[in-house]
Tab-separated table of C-alpha atoms in Angstrom:
chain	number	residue	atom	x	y	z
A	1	UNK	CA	-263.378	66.486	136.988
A	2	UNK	CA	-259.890	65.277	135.339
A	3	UNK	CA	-259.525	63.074	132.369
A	4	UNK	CA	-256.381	61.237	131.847
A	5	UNK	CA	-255.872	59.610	127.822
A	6	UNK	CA	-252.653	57.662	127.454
A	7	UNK	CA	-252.696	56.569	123.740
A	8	UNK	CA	-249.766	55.171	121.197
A	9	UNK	CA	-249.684	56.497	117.465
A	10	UNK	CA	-247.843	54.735	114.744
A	11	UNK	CA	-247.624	55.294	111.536
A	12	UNK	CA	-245.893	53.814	108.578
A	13	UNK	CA	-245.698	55.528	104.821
A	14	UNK	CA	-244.538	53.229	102.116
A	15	UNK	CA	-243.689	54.407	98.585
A	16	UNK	CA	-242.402	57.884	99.369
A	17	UNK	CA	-240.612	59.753	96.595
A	18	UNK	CA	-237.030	59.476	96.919
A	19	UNK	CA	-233.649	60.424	94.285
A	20	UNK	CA	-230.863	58.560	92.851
A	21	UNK	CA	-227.919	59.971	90.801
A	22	UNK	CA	-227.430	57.248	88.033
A	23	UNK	CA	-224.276	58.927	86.450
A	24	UNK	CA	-221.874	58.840	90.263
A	25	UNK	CA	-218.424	59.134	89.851
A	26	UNK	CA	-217.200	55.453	90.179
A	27	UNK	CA	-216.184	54.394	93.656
A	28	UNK	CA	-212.143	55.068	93.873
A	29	UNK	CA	-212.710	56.096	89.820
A	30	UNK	CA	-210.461	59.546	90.877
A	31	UNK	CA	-207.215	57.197	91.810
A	32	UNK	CA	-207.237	54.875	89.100
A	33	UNK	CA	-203.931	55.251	86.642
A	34	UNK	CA	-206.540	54.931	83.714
A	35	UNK	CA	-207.926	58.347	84.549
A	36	UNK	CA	-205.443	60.281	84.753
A	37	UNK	CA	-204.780	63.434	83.105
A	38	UNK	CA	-201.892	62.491	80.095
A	39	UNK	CA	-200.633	65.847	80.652
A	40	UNK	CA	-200.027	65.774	84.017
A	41	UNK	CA	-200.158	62.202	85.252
A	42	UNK	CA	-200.666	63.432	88.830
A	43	UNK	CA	-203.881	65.224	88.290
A	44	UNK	CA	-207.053	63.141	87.303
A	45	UNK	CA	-209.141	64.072	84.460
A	46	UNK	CA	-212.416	66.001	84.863
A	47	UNK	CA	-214.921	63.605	86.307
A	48	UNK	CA	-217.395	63.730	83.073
A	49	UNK	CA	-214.980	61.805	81.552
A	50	UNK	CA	-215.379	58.642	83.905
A	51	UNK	CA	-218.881	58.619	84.809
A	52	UNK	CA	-220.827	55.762	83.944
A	53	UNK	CA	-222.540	57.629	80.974
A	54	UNK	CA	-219.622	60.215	79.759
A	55	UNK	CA	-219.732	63.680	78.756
A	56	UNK	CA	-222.907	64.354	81.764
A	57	UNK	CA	-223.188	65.602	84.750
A	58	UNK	CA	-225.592	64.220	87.494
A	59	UNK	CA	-228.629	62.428	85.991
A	60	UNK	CA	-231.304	61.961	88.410
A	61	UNK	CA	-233.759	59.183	88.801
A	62	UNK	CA	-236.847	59.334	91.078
A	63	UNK	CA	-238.293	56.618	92.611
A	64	UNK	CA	-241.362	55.679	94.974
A	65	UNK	CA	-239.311	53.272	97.579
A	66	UNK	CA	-239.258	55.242	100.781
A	67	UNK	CA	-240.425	54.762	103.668
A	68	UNK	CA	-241.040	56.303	107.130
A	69	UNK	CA	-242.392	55.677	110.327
A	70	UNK	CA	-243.456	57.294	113.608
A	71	UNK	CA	-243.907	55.947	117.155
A	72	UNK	CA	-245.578	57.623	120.084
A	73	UNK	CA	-246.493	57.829	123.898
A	74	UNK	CA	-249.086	60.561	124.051
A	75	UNK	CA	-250.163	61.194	127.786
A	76	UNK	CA	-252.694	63.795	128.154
A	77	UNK	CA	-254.123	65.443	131.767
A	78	UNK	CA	-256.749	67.876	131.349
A	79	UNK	CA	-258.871	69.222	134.186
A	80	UNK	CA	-262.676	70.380	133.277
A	81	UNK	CA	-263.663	74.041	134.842
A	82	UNK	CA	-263.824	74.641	138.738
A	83	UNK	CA	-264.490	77.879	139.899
A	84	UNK	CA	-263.009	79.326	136.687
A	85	UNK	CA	-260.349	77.317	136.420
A	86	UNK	CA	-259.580	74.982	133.690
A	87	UNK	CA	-255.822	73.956	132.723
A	88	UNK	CA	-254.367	70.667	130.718
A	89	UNK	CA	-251.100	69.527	130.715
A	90	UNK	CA	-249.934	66.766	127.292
A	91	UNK	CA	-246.719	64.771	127.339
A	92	UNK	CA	-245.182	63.399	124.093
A	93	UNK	CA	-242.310	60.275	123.791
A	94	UNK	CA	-241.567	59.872	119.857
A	95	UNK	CA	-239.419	58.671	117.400
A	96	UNK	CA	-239.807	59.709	113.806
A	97	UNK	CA	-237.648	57.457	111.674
A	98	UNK	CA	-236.868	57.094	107.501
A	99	UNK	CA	-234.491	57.003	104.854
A	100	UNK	CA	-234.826	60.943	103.526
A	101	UNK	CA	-236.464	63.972	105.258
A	102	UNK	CA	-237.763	65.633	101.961
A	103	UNK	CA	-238.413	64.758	97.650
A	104	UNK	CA	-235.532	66.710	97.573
A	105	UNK	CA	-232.757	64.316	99.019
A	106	UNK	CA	-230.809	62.771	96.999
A	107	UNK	CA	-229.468	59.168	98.000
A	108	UNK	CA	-225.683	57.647	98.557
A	109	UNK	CA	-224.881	55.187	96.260
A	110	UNK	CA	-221.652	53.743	97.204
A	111	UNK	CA	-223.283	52.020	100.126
A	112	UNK	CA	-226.908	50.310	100.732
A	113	UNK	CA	-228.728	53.316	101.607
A	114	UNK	CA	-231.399	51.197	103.259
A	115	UNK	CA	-228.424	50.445	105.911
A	116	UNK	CA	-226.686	53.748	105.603
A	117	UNK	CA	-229.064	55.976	105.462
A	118	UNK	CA	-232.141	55.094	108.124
A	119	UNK	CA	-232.025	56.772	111.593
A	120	UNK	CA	-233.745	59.395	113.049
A	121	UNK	CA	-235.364	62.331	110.244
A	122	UNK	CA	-234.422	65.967	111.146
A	123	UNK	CA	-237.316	66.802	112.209
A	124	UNK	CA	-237.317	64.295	115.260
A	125	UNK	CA	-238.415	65.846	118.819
A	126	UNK	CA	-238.151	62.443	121.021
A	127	UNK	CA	-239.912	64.802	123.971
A	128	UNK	CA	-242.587	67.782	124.187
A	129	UNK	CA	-244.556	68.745	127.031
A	130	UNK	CA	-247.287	71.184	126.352
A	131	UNK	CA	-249.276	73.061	129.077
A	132	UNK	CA	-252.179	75.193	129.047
A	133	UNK	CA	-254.561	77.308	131.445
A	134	UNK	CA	-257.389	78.749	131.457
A	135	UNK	CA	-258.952	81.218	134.082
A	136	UNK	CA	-262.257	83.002	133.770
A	137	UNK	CA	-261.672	86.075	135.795
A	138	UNK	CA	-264.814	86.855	138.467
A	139	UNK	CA	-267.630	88.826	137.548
A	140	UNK	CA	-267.557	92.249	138.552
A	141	UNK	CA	-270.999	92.924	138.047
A	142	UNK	CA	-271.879	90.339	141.252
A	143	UNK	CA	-270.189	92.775	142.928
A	144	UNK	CA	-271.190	95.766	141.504
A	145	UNK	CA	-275.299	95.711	139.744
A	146	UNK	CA	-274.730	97.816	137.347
A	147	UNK	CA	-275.042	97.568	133.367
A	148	UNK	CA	-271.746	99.544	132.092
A	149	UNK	CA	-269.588	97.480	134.113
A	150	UNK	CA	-270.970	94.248	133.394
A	151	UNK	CA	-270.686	95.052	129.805
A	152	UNK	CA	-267.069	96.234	129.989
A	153	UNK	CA	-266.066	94.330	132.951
A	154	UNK	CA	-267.644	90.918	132.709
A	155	UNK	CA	-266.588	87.461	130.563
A	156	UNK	CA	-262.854	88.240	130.825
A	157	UNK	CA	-260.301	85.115	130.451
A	158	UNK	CA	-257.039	84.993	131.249
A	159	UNK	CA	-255.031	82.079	129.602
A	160	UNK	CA	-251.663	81.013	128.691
A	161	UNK	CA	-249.482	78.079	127.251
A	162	UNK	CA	-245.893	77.002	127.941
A	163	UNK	CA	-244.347	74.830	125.483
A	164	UNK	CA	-240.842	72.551	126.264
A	165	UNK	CA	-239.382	70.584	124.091
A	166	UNK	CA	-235.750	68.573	122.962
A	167	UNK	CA	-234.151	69.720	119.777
A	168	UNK	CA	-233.525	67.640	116.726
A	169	UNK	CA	-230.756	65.760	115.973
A	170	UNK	CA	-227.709	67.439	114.698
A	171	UNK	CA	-226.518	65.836	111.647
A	172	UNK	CA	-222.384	65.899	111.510
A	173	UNK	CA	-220.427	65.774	107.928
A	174	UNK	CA	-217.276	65.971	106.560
A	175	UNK	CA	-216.817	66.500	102.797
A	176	UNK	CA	-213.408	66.003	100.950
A	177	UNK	CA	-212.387	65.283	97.252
């Protein structure tokens, strides 16, 4: 009266919207003695004035080259009813891996972002374990032959479901100009 399923699940999405600033402040461009400020030699200029296309800001170019992918172990236990009593247990091993988690993300482009940027997405959960029950409590009325209490006593359940899983991966920056 059990049924055991052990399965793998892959998937792979191609062409996934992704963002590139064309208009980056030049690698270094901040240190270079031809940008700095005349009046104070020290100090660079304002970084619209050394961008590839001067005088804007961040100019944004979408593109469809992402891609994605997800691996998985899926085990699954799940025993049928006896005496009442049904309960399941599923076990998952993953890996959800890309370049961006969302069309929002907006790629580095000092560096190959097809090296820099691929790893683990923030929504990763390499485990979960998910378990369930199920218990239809006995009938009063076999007890008891009477009409009121099997209508108010009879085809009760009692169920419940426990869920346990790792977190996603923490992501750790530093920003400095």
């Amino acid at each position: 009266n059990a049924v055991l399923d052990v399965s793998y699940v892959g998937n792979v999405a191609r062409h996934l919207l992704q963002r590139r600033n064309l208009n980056v402040v030049p690698y270094g461009a901040r240190f270079q003695s031809g940008n700095a400020d005349p009046t104070n030699p020290s100090v660079a200029l304002p970084d619209n004035f050394f961008r590839p296309y001067p005088g804007y800001t961040n100019l944004t170019y979408e593109e469809h080259s992402g891609t994605s992918n997800y691996s998985g172990l899926h085990v699954n236990l799940t025993r049928q009813f006896s005496r009442g009593l049904q309960f399941g247990t599923a076990y998952t091993w993953s890996k959800s891996m890309g370049l961006t988690d969302n069309d929002n993300q907006t790629l580095p482009t000092y560096q190959s972002y097809r090296v820099w940027n691929y790893g683990k997405l923030s929504f990763d959960q390499t485990h979960k374990l998910v378990s369930n029950f199920l218990w239809e409590i006995p009938r009063l009325s076999k007890v008891v032959e009477n009409s009121v209490v099997k209508a108010v006593f009879d085809n009760w359940q009692f169920n419940g479901i426990a869920t346990f899983s790792s977190g996603t991966p923490s992501v750790i920056a530093f920003t400095t100009t």
